Coordinates of C-alpha atoms in Angstrom, one line a residue:
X1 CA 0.0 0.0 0.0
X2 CA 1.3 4.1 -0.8
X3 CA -0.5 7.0 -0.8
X4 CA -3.5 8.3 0.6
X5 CA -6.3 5.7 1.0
X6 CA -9.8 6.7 1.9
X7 CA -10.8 4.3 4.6
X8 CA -14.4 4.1 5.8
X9 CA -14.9 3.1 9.5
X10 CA -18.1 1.4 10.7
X11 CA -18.7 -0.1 14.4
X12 CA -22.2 -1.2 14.8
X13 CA -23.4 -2.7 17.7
X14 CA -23.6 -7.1 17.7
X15 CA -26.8 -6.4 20.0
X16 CA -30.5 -6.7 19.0
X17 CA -32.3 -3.2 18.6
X18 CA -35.3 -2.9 20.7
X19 CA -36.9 -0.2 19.2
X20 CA -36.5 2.2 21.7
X21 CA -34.5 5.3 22.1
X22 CA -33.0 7.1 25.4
X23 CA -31.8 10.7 25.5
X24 CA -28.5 11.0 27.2
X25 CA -26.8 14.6 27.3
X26 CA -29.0 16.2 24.5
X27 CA -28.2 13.0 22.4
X28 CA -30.5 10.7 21.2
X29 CA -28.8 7.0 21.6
X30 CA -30.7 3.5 20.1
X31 CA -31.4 1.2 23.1
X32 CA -29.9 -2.2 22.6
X33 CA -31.2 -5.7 24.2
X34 CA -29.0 -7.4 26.7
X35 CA -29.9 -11.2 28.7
X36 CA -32.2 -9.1 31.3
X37 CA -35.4 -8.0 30.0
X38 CA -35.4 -4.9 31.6
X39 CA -31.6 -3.7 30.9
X40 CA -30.7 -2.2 27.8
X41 CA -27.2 -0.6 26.4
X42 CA -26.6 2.2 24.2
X43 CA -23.4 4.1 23.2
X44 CA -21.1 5.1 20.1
X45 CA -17.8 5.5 19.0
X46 CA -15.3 8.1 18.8
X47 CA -12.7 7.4 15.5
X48 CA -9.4 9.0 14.9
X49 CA -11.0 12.3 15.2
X50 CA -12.5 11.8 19.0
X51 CA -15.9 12.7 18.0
X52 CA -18.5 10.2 19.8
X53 CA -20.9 9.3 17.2
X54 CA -23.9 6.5 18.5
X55 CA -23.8 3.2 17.0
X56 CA -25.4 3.1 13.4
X57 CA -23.3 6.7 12.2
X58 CA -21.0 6.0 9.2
X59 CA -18.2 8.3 8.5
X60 CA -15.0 8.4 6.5
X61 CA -11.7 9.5 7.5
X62 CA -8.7 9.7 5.7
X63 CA -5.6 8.1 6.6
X64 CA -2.1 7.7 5.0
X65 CA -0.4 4.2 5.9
X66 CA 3.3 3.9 5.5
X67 CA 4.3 1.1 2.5
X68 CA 3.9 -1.7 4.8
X69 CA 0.9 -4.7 5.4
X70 CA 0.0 -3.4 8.9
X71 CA -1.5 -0.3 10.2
X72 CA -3.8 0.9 13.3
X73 CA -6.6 2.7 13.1
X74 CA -7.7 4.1 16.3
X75 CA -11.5 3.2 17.8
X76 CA -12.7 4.4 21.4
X77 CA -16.0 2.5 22.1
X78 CA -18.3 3.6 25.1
X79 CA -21.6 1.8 26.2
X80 CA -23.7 2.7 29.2
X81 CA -26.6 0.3 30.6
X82 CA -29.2 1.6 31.1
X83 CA -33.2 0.6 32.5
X84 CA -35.9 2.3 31.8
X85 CA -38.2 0.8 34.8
X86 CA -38.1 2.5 37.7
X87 CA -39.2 -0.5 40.1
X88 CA -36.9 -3.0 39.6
X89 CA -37.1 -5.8 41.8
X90 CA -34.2 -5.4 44.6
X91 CA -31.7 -8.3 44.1
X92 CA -28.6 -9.6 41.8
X93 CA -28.6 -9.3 38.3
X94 CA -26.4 -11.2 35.7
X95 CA -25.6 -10.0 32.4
X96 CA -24.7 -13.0 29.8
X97 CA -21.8 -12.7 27.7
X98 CA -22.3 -11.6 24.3
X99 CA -21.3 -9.9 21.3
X100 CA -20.8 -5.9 22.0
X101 CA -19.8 -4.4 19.0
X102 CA -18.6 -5.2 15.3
X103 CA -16.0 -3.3 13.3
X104 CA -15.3 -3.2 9.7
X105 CA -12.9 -1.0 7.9
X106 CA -13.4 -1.3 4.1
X107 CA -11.4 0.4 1.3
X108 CA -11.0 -0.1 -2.3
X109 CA -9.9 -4.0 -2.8
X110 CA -10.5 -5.2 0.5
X111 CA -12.4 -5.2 3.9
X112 CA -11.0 -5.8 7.2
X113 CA -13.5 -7.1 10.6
X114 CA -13.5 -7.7 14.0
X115 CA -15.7 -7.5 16.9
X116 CA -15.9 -6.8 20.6
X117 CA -17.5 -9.1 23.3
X118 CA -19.1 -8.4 26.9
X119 CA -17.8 -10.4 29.5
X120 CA -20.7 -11.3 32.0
X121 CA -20.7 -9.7 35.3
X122 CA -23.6 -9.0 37.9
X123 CA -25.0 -6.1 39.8
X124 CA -26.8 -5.6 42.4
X125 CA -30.1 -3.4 42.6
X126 CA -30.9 -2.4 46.1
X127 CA -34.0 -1.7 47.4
X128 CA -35.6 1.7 48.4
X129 CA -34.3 3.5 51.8
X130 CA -37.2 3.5 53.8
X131 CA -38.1 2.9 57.4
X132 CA -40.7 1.5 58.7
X133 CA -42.2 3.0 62.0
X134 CA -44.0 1.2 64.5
X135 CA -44.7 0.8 68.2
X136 CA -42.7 -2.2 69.8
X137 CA -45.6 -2.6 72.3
X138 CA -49.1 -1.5 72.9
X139 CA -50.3 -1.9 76.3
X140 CA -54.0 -3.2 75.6
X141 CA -57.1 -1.6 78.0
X142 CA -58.5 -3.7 80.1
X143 CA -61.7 -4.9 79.3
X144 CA -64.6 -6.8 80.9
X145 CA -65.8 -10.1 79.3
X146 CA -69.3 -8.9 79.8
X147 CA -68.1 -5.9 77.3
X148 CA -68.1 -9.4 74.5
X149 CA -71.0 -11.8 76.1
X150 CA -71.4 -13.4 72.4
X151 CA -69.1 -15.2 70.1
X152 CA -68.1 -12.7 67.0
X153 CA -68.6 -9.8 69.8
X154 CA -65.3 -7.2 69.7
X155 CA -64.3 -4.1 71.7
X156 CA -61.4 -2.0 70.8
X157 CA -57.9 -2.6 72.6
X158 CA -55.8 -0.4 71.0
X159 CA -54.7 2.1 68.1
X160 CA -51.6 2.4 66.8
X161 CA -50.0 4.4 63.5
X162 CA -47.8 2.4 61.0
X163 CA -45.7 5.3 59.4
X164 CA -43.1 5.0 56.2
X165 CA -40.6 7.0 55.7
X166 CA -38.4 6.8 52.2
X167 CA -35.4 8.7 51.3
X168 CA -35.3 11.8 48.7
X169 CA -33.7 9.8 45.7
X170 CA -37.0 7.4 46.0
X171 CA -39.0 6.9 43.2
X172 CA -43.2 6.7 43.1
X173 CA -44.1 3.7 44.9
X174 CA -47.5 2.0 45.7
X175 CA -46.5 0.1 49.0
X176 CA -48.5 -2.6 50.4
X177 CA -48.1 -4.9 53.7
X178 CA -48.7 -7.9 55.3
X179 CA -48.4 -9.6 58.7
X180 CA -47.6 -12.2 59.8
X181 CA -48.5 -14.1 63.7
X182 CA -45.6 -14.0 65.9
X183 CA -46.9 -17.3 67.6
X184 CA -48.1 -18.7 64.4
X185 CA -46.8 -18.7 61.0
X186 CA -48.9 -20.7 59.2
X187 CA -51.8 -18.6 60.7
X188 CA -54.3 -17.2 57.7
X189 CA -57.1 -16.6 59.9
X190 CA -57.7 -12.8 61.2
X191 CA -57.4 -14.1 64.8
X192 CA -54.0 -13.8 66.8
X193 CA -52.9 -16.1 68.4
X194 CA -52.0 -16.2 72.0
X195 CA -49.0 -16.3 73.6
X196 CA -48.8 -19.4 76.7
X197 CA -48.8 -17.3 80.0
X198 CA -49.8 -18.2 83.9
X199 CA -53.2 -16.6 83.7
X200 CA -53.8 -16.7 79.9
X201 CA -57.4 -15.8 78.9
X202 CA -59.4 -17.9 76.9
X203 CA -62.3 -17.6 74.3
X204 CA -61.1 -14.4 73.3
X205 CA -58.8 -13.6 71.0
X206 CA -57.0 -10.2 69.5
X207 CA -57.8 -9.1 66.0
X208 CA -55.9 -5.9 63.9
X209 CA -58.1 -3.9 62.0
X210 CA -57.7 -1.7 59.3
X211 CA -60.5 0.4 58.9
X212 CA -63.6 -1.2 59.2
X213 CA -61.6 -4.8 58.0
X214 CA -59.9 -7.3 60.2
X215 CA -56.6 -8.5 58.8
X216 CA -56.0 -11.8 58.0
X217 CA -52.7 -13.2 58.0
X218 CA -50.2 -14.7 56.2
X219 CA -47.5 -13.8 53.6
X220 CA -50.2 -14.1 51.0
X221 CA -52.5 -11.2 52.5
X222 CA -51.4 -8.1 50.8
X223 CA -53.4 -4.7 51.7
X224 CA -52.5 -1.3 50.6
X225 CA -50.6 0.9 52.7
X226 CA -50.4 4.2 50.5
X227 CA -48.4 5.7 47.9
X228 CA -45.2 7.5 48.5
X229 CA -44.8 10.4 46.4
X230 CA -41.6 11.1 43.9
X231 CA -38.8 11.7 45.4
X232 CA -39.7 10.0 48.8
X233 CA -41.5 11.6 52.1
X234 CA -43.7 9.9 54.7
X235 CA -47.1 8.5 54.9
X236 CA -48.7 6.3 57.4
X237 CA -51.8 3.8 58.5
X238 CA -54.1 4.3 61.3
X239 CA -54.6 0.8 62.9
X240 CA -56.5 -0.4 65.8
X241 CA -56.8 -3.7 67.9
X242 CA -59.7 -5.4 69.6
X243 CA -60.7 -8.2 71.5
X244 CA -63.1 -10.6 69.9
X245 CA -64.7 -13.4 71.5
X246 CA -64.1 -16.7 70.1
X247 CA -66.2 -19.4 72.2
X248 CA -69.1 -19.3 74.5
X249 CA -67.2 -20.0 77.3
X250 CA -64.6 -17.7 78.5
X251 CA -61.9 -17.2 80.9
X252 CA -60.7 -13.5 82.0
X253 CA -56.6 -13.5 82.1
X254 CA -53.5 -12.1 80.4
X255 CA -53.9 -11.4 76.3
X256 CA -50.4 -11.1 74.4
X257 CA -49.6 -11.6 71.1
X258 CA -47.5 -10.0 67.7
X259 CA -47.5 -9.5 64.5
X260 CA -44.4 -8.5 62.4
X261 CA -45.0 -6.7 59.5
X262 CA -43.6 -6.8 55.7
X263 CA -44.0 -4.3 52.9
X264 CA -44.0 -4.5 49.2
X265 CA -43.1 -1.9 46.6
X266 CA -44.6 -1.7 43.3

């Protein structure tokens, strides 16, 4: 080879296109499929010039090898990954190996190729930074069993406020709960059940009610907590607890129980 040789660089990406587009820094960038449904890559490449174009821009550039069989022609590839859901589920995240990128140089009387592969790695996505408020005890009233003489008969114990509190950089959420019986797991009634004591009552029971509802439990049992705003803030329940009777024949005595309660984010 002598002279001046116009050489045409293209670098496309190996990728799938998905069809969708992301504007990063007043650019508009292709959105490329990776293994995860929900993360995408986009980017471009800078030639011998150092101007970034995004993947699918042809351009020539002008070069003038020496009279030899070799010569380099410098590439500077950049990809981001990206998501465009907002909610992913918190947890690790493993990006397959693939092909990145494919490069061909092509010239009058021949053509040159080569590619670039992604190495698989992981990441983690972490959930939201919220904390969840609520009262380690409640210290019940006293009540009389002649304030429940019938079976399905209730009286409150108790109110309490369940508040939520999420960090500035958190996105819209719905939130929901559930809970679960301290003394019971496998519990899916809305009935707590008691904890063994000296002078445990019987016949009557403890119930949490939201609203005008009792709460059953169980993992299964999801309710809706509230919605936290963009950008994070607080909101919160009011809850209360009653006493239900539960046979015809009852015993007055000590009533303890405990829920623990789990949120989800949607």
């Amino acid at each position: 080879m002598s002279g001046s040789y116009l050489l045409r660089n293209e670098i496309t990406p190996a990728g799938n296109d998905s069809g969708k587009t992301q504007l990063f820094e007043g650019v508009s960038y292709k959105l490329y499929t990776t293994s995860e449904r929900d993360v995408f890559y986009f980017g471009g490449v800078a030639g011998p010039d150092g101007v970034l174009r995004p993947f699918g821009t042809s351009y020539s550039h002008a070069i003038y090898p020496p009279v030899i069989t070799e010569f380099k022609l410098p590439a500077t590839v950049r990809i981001k990954f990206y998501s465009p859901s907002k909610s992913m589920t918190p947890g690790v995240y493993t990006i397959n190996s693939a092909g990145l990128v494919k490069g061909k140089i092509t010239s009058v009387g021949f053509v040159a190729e080569s590619g670039m592969n992604l190495s698989a790695f992981s990441f983690i996505v972490n959930g939201p930074s919220c904390t969840l408020a609520i009262p380690a005890e409640l210290k019940l009233k006293s009540v009389n069993l002649s304030a429940i003489p019938m079976p399905g008969d209730s009286n409150e114990a108790a109110s309490f406020q369940l508040g939520l509190t999420c960090a500035g950089s958190t996105p819209a959420y719905q939130v929901s709960y559930s809970m679960s019986d301290v003394n019971d797991s496998a519990n899916q009634s809305s009935t707590l059940t008691l904890a063994d004591a000296a002078k445990k009552a019987s016949g009557v029971s403890l119930q949490v009610v939201d609203g005008m509802t009792p709460v059953k439990f169980g993992s299964t049992s999801i309710r809706l907590f509230g919605s936290m705003p963009n950008g994070g803030g607080m909101i919160s329940k009011a809850m209360n607890v009653r006493y239900i009777r539960t046979s015809t024949v009852a015993r007055p005595g000590s009533v303890r129980a405990g829920v623990t309660v789990t949120l989800s984010y949607k």
